[in-house]
Structure formats: structure tokens, C-alpha cells
PDB file of C-alpha atoms in Angstrom:
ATOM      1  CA  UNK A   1       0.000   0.000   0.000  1.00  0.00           C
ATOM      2  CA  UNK A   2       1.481   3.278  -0.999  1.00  0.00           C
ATOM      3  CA  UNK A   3       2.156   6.006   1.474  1.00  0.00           C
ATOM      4  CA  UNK A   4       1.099   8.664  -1.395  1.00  0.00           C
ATOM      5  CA  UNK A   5      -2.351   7.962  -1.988  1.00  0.00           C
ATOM      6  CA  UNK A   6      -4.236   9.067  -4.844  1.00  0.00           C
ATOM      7  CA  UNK A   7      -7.877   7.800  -6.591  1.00  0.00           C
ATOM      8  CA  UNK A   8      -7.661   4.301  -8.687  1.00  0.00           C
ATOM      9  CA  UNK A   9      -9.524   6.217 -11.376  1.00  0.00           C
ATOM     10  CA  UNK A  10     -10.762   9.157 -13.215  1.00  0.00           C
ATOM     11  CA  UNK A  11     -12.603  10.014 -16.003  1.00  0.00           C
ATOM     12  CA  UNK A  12     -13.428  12.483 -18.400  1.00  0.00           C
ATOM     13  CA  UNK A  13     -14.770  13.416 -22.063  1.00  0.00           C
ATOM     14  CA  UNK A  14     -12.979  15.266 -24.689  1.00  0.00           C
ATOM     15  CA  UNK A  15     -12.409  18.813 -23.938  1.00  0.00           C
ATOM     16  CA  UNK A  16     -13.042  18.521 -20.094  1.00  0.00           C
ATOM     17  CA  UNK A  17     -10.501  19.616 -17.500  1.00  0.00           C
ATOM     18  CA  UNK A  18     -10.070  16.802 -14.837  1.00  0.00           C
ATOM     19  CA  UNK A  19      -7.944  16.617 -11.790  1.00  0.00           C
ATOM     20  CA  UNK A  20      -6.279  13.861  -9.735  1.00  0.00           C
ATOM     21  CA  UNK A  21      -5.110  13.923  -6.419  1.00  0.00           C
ATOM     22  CA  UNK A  22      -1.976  12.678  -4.447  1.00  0.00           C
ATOM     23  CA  UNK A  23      -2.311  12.693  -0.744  1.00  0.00           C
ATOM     24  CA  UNK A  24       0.544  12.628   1.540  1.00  0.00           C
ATOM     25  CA  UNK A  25       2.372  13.493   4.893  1.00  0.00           C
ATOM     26  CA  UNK A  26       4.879  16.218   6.462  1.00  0.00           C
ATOM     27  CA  UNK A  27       7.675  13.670   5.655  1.00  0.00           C
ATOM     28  CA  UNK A  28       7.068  13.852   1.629  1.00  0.00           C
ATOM     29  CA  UNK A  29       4.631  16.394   0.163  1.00  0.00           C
ATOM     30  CA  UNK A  30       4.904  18.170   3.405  1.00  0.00           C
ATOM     31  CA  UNK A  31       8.826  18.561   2.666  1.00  0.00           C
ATOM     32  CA  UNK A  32       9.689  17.823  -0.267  1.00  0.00           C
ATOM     33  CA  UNK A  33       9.135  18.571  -4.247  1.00  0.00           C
ATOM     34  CA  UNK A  34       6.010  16.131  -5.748  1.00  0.00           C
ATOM     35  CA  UNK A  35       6.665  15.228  -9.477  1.00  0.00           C
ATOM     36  CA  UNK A  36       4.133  13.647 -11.757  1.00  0.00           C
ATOM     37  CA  UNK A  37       4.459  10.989 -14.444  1.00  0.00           C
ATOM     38  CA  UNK A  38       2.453   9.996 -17.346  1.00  0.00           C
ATOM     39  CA  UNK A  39       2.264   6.065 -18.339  1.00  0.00           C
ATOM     40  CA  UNK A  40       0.731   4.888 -21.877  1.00  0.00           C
ATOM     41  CA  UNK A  41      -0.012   1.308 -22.405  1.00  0.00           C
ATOM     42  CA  UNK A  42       2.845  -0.740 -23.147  1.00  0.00           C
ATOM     43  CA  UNK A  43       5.385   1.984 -22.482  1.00  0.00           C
ATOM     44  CA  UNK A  44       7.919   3.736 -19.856  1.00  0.00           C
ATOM     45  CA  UNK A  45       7.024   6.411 -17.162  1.00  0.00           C
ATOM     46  CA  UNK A  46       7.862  10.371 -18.668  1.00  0.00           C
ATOM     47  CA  UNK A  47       8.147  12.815 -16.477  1.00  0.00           C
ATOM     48  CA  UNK A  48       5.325  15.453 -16.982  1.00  0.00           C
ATOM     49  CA  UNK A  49       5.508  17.593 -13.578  1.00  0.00           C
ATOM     50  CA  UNK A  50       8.647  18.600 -11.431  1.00  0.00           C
ATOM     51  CA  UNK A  51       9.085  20.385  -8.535  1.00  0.00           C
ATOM     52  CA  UNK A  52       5.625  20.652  -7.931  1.00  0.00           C
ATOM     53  CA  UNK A  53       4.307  22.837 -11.377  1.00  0.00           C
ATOM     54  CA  UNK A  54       7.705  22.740 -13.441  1.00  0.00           C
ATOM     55  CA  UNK A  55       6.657  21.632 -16.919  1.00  0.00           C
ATOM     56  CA  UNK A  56       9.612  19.685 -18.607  1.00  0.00           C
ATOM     57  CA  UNK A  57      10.411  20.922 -22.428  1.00  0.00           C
ATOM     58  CA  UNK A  58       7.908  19.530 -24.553  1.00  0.00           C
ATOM     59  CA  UNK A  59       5.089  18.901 -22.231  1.00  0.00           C
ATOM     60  CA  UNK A  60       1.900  20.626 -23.362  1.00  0.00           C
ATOM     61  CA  UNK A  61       0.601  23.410 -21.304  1.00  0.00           C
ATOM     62  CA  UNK A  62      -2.879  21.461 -20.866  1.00  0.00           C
ATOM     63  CA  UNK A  63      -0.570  19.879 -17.912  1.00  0.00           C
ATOM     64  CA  UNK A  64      -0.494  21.734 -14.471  1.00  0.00           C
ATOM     65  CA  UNK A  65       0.716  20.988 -11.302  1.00  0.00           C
ATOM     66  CA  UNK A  66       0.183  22.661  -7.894  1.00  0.00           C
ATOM     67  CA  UNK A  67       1.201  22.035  -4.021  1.00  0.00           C
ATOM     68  CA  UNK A  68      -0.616  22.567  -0.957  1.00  0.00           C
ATOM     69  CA  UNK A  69       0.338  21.172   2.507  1.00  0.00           C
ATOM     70  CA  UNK A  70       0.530  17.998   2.312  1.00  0.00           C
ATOM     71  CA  UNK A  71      -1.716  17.148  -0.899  1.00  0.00           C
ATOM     72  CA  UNK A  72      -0.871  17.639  -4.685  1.00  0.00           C
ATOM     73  CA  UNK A  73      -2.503  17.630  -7.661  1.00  0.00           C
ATOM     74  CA  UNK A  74      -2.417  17.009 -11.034  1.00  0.00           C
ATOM     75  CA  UNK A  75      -5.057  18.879 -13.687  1.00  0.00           C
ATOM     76  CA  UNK A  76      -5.563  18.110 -17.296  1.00  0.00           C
ATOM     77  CA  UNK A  77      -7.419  20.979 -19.389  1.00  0.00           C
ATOM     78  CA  UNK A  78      -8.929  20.351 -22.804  1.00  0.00           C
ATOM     79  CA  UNK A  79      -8.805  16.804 -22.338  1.00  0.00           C
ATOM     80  CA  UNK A  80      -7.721  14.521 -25.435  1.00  0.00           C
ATOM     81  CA  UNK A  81      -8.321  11.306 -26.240  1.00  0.00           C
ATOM     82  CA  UNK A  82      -4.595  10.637 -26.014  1.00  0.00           C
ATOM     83  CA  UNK A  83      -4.201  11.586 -22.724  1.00  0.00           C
ATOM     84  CA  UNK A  84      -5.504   8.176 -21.628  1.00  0.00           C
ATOM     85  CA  UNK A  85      -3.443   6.521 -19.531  1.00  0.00           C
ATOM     86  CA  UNK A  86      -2.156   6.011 -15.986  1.00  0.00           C
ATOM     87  CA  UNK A  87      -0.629   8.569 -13.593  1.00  0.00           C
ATOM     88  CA  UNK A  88       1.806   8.509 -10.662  1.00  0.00           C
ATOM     89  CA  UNK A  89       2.995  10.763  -8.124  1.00  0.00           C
ATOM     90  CA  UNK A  90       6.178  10.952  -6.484  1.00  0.00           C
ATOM     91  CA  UNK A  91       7.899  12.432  -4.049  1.00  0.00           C
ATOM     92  CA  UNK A  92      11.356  12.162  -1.426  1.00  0.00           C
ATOM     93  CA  UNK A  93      10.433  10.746   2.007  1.00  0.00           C
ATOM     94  CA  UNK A  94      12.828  11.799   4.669  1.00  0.00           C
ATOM     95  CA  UNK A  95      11.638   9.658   7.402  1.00  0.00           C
ATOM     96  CA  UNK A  96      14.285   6.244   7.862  1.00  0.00           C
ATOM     97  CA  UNK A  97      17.173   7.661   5.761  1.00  0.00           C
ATOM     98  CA  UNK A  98      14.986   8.794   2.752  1.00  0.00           C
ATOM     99  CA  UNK A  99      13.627   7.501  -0.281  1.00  0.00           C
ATOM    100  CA  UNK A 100      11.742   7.759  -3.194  1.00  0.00           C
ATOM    101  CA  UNK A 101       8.043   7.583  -2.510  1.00  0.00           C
ATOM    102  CA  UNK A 102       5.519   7.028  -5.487  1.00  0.00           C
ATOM    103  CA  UNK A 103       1.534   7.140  -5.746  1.00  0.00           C
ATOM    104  CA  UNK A 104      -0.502   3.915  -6.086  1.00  0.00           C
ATOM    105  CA  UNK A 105      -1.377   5.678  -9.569  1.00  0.00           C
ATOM    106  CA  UNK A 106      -4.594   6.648 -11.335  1.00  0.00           C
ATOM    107  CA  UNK A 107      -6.142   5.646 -14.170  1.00  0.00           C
ATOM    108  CA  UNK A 108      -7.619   8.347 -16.475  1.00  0.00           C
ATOM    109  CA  UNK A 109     -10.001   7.083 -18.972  1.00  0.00           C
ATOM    110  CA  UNK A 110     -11.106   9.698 -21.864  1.00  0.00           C
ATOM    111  CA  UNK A 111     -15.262   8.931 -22.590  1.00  0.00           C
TER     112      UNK A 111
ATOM    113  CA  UNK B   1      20.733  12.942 -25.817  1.00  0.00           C
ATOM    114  CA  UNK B   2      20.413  10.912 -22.382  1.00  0.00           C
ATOM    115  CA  UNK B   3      19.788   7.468 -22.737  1.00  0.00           C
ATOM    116  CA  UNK B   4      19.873   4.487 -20.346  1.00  0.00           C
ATOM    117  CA  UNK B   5      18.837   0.869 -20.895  1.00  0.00           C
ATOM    118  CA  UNK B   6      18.438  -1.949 -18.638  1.00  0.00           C
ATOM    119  CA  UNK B   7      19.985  -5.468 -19.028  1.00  0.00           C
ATOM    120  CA  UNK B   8      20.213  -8.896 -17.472  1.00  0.00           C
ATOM    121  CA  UNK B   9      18.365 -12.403 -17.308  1.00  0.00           C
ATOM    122  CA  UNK B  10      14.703 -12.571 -18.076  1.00  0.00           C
ATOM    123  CA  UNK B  11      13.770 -15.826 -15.956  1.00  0.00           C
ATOM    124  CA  UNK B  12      15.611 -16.482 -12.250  1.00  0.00           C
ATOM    125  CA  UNK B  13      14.433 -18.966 -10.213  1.00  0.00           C
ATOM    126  CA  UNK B  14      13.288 -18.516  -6.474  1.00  0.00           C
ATOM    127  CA  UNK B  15      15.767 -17.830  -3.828  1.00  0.00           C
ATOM    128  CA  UNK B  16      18.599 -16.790  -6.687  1.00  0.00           C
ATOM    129  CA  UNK B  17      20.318 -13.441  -7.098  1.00  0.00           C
ATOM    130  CA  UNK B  18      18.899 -10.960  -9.609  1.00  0.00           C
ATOM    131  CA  UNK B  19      21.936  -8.877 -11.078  1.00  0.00           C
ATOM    132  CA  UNK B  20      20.639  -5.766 -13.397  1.00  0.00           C
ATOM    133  CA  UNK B  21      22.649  -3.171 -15.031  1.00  0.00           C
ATOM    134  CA  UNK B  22      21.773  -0.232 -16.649  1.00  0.00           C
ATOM    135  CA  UNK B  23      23.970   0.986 -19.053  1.00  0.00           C
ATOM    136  CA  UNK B  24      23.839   4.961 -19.884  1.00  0.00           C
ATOM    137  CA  UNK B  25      24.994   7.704 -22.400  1.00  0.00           C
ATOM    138  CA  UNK B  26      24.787  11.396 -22.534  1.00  0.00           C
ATOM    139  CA  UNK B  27      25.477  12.125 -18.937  1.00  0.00           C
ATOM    140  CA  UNK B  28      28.457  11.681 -16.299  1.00  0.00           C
ATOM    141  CA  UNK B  29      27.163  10.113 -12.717  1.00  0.00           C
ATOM    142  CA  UNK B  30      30.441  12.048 -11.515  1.00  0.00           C
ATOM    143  CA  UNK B  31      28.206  15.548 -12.102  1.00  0.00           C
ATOM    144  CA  UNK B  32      27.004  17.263  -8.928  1.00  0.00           C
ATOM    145  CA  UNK B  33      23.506  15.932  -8.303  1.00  0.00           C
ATOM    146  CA  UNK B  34      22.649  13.370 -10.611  1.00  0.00           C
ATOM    147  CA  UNK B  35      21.812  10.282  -9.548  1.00  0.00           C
ATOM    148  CA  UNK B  36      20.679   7.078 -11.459  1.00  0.00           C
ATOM    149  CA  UNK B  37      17.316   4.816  -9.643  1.00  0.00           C
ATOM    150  CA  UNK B  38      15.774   1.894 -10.252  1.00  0.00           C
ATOM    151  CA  UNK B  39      12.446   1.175 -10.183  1.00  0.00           C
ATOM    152  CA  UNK B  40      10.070  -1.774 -10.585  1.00  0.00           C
ATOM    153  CA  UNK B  41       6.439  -2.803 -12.248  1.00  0.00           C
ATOM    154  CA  UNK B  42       4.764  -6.230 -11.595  1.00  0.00           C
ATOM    155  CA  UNK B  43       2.205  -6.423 -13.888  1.00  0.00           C
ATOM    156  CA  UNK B  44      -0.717  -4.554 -13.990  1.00  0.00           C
ATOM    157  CA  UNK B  45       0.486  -2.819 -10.798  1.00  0.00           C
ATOM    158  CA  UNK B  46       1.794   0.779  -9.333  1.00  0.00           C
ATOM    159  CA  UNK B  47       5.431   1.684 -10.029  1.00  0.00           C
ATOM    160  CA  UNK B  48       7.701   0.697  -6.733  1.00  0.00           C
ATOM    161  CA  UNK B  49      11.186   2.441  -6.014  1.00  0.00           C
ATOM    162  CA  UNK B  50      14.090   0.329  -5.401  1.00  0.00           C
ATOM    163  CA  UNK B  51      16.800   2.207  -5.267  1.00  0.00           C
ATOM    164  CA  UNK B  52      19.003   5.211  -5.905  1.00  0.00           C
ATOM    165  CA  UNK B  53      22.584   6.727  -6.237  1.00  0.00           C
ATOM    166  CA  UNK B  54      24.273   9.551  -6.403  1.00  0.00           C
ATOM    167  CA  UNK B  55      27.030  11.338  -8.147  1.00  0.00           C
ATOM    168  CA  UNK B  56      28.687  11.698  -4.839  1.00  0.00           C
ATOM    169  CA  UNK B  57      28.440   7.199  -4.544  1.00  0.00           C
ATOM    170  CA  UNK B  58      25.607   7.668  -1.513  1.00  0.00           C
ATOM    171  CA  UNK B  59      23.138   5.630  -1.814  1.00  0.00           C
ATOM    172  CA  UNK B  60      19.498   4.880  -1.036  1.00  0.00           C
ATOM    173  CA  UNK B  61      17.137   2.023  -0.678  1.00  0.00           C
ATOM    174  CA  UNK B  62      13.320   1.195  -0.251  1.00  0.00           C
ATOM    175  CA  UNK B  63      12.968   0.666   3.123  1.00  0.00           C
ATOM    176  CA  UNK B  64      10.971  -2.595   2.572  1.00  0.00           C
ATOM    177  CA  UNK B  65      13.611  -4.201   0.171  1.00  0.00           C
ATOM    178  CA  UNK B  66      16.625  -2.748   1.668  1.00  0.00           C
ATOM    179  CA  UNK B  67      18.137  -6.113   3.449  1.00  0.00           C
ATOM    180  CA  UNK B  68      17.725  -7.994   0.028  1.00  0.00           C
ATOM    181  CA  UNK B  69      19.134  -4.835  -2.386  1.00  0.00           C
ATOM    182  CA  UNK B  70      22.407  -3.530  -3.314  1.00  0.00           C
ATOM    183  CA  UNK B  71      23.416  -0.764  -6.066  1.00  0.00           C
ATOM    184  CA  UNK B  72      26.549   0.065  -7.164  1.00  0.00           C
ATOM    185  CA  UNK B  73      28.570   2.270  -9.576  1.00  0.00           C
ATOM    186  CA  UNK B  74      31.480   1.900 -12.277  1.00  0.00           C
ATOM    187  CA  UNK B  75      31.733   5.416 -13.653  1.00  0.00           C
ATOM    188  CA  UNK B  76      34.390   4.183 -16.319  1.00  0.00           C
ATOM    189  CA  UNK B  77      31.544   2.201 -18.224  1.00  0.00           C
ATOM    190  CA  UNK B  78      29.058   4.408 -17.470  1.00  0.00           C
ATOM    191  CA  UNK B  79      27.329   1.360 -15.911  1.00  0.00           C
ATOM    192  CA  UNK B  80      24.720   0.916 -12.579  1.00  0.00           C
ATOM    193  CA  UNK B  81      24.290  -2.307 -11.306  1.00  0.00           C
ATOM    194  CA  UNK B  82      21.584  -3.440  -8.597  1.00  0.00           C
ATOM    195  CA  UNK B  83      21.490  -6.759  -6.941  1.00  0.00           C
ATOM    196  CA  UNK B  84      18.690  -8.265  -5.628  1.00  0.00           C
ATOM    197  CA  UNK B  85      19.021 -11.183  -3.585  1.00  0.00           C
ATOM    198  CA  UNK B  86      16.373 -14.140  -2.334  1.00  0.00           C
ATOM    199  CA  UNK B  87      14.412 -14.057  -5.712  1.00  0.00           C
ATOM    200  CA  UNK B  88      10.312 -14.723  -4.947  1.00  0.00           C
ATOM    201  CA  UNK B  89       8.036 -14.965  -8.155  1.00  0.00           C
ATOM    202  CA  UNK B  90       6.127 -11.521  -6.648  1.00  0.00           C
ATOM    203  CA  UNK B  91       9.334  -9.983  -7.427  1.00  0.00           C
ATOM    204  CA  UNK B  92       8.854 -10.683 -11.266  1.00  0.00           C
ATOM    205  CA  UNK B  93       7.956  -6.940 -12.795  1.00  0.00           C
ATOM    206  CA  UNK B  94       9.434  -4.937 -15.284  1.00  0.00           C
ATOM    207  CA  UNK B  95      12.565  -3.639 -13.646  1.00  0.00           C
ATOM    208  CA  UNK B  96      13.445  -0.137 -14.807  1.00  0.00           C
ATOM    209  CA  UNK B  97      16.414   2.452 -14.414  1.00  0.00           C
ATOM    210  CA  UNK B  98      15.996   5.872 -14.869  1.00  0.00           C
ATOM    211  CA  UNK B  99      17.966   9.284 -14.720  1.00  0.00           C
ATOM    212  CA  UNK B 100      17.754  12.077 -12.570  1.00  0.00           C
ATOM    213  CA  UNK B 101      19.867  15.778 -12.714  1.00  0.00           C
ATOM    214  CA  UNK B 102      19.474  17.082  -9.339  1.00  0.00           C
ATOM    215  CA  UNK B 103      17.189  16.516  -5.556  1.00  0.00           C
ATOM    216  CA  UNK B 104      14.507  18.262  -6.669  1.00  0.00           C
ATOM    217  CA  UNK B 105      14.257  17.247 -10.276  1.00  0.00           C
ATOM    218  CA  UNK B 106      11.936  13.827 -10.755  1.00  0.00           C
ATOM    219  CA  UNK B 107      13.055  10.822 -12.923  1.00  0.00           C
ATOM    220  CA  UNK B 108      13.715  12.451 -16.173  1.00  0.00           C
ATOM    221  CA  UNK B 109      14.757   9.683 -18.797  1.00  0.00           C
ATOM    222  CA  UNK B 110      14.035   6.465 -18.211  1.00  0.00           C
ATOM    223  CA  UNK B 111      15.401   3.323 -20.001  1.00  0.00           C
ATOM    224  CA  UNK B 112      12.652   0.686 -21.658  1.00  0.00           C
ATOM    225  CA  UNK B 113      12.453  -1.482 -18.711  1.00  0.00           C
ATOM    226  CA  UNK B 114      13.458  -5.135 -18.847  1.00  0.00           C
ATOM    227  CA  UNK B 115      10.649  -7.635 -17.604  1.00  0.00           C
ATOM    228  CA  UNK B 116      12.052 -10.278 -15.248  1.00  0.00           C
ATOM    229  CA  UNK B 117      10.313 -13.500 -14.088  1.00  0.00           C
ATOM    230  CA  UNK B 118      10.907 -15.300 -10.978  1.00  0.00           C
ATOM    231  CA  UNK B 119       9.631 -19.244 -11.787  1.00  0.00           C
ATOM    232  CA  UNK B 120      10.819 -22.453 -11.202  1.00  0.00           C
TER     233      UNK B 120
END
């Protein structure tokens, strides 16, 4: 069971703006930087949100990413159907040494 | 161009020793702040952290796997290995290394991921 805790699913239609939660602690989102990644079918993790709203090069401004406490979240604007797929949350842990926390991930399915 | 890929054994039997290495270009692991992870994905499950280290050689584990894991460094192949010892068939995922530049950065590139099963 993952210590970052976000929705099994979410769902929205074409054009929609949907949102997805990550729900944490002082130790991680409390502390520490939350990045987001995006997982098609089939393929490798990218990295679509650092340090909390940082959008790396290439990532589409539909893609936000904002910090409060210890909760993030993740919002998708003028949803596409390519933007199906599953997303994760990380985020550093300083309890027991420290280490790399992630999200038990959410599936977004475009209707 | 940053580019890492992830090789060893595709079957190991229960109670051997998993030995990965990830094998990367377009970045020195002797740079302030970056460090190389690993990360794993049984099927049709969440992504789970393994491991991680730094330019610097420190090194970090999941807490949960950290008696049975080991990750090491040879800067003059660009290599990272991790070692995973007491193989259990719930340990066969897709094992995956990845590349990050500094603390507050996330995983950036990531190799393809190399599935591993754990049978008899």
C-alpha cells in the first residue's frame, strides 16, 4: 500500500478539464518537491511535472501541477483522447534515511 | 541525448540473485547531483522504487527491500548495477532504471524497462 495515496480512477470526455489527487504526509509532500508521471499502455514512465508545477520541455501546457500542505494535484485541461493513460505521483520521504516515494497511480479514462 | 537501458536475465528462479545493469549515455554520474534509480512494475500494478545513487556514490534504498538490495557504480563504463538477492516470483515486474539531474528534479529519462520472471 502506498504512502502517497491518490484515486484508482478518473474520467473524463474530450475537452473537459479533470484533476487527480496525491495525498501525503509532512515527511514527503509536506517537505519535499512532488513530481508527476504519465504512463501509456505498453510503455515507460515520462516525467510530466517537477518540482511541484515545473513543466519539462515539450510537455503541453494542458498539464499543471500545484502544491498545498501535504496534498498535490495534477489537472488536465482540454482533455484529449490521447491523454488516456495512468498517472503517478512521487515524491522524497525523509523519514528512515529517505527515499523515493511514489503514488498507487490513477487511471484516467477519456469517454 | 540521455539514454539508459536496462539489461540482465529474463527468468531467475526462487531464492537466486537478480543482477541488473543499466547501461547509460549522454550524462556523467560524476556531475554534482545526478543520480541514477531503479524502479520496478509487476504487472498490472503501481510503479515501486528500489533504489538510488548519487554522483557523490551515496546511496538509497526502499525501506521494505533494503536487506535484500544492493546498487553500485562503475563510472568508467558508465554502468549501474543493482542486486537483488532471495528471488520470490512476486518480485517478477518490469525492472526499470531511470535518470535524474538534481534533488529536486523527478526521474527524467528512463530506459525501456526489462521484464524479469521469478519461476521455477
Amino acid at each position: 500500500q502506498s504512502v502517497l495515496t491518490q484515486p484508482p480512477s478518473a474520467s473524463g470526455t474530450p475537452g473537459q478539464r479533470v484533476t487527480i489527487s496525491c495525498s501525503g504526509s509532512s515527511s514527503n509532500i509536506g517537505s519535499n518537491t512532488v513530481n508527476w508521471y504519465q504512463q501509456l499502455p505498453g510503455t515507460a514512465p515520462k516525467l510530466l511535472i517537477y518540482n511541484n508545477d515545473q513543466r519539462p520541455s515539450g510537455v503541453p501546457d494542458r498539464f499543471s501541477g500545484s502544491k498545498s500542505g501535504t496534498s498535490a494535484s495534477l489537472g488536465i485541461s482540454g482533455l484529449q483522447s490521447e491523454d488516456e493513460a495512468d498517472y503517478y505521483c512521487a515524491a522524497w520521504d525523509d523519514s528512515l534515511k529517505g527515499h523515493v516515494l511514489f503514488g498507487g497511480g490513477t487511471r484516467l479514462t477519456v469517454l | 541525448q540521455i539514454a539508459l537501458k536496462e539489461s540482465g536475465p529474463s527468468l531467475v528462479k526462487p531464492t537466486q540473485t537478480l543482477t541488473l545493469t543499466c547501461t547509460f549515455s549522454g550524462f556523467s554520474l560524476n556531475t554534482r547531483g545526478v543520480s541514477v534509480g531503479w524502479i520496478r512494475q509487476p504487472p498490472g500494478k503501481a510503479l515501486d522504487w528500489l533504489a538510488l545513487i548519487f554522483w557523490n556514490d551515496d546511496k538509497r534504498y526502499s525501506p521494505s527491500l533494503k536487506s535484500r538490495l544492493s546498487i553500485t557504480r562503475d563510472t568508467s563504463k558508465n554502468q549501474v548495477v543493482l542486486t537483488m538477492t532471495n528471488m520470490d516470483p512476486v518480485d517478477t515486474a518490469t525492472y526499470y532504471c531511470a535518470h535524474k539531474y538534481d534533488s529536486s528534479s523527478g526521474f527524467d529519462s528512463w530506459g525501456q524497462g526489462t521484464l524479469v520472471t521469478v519461476s521455477s
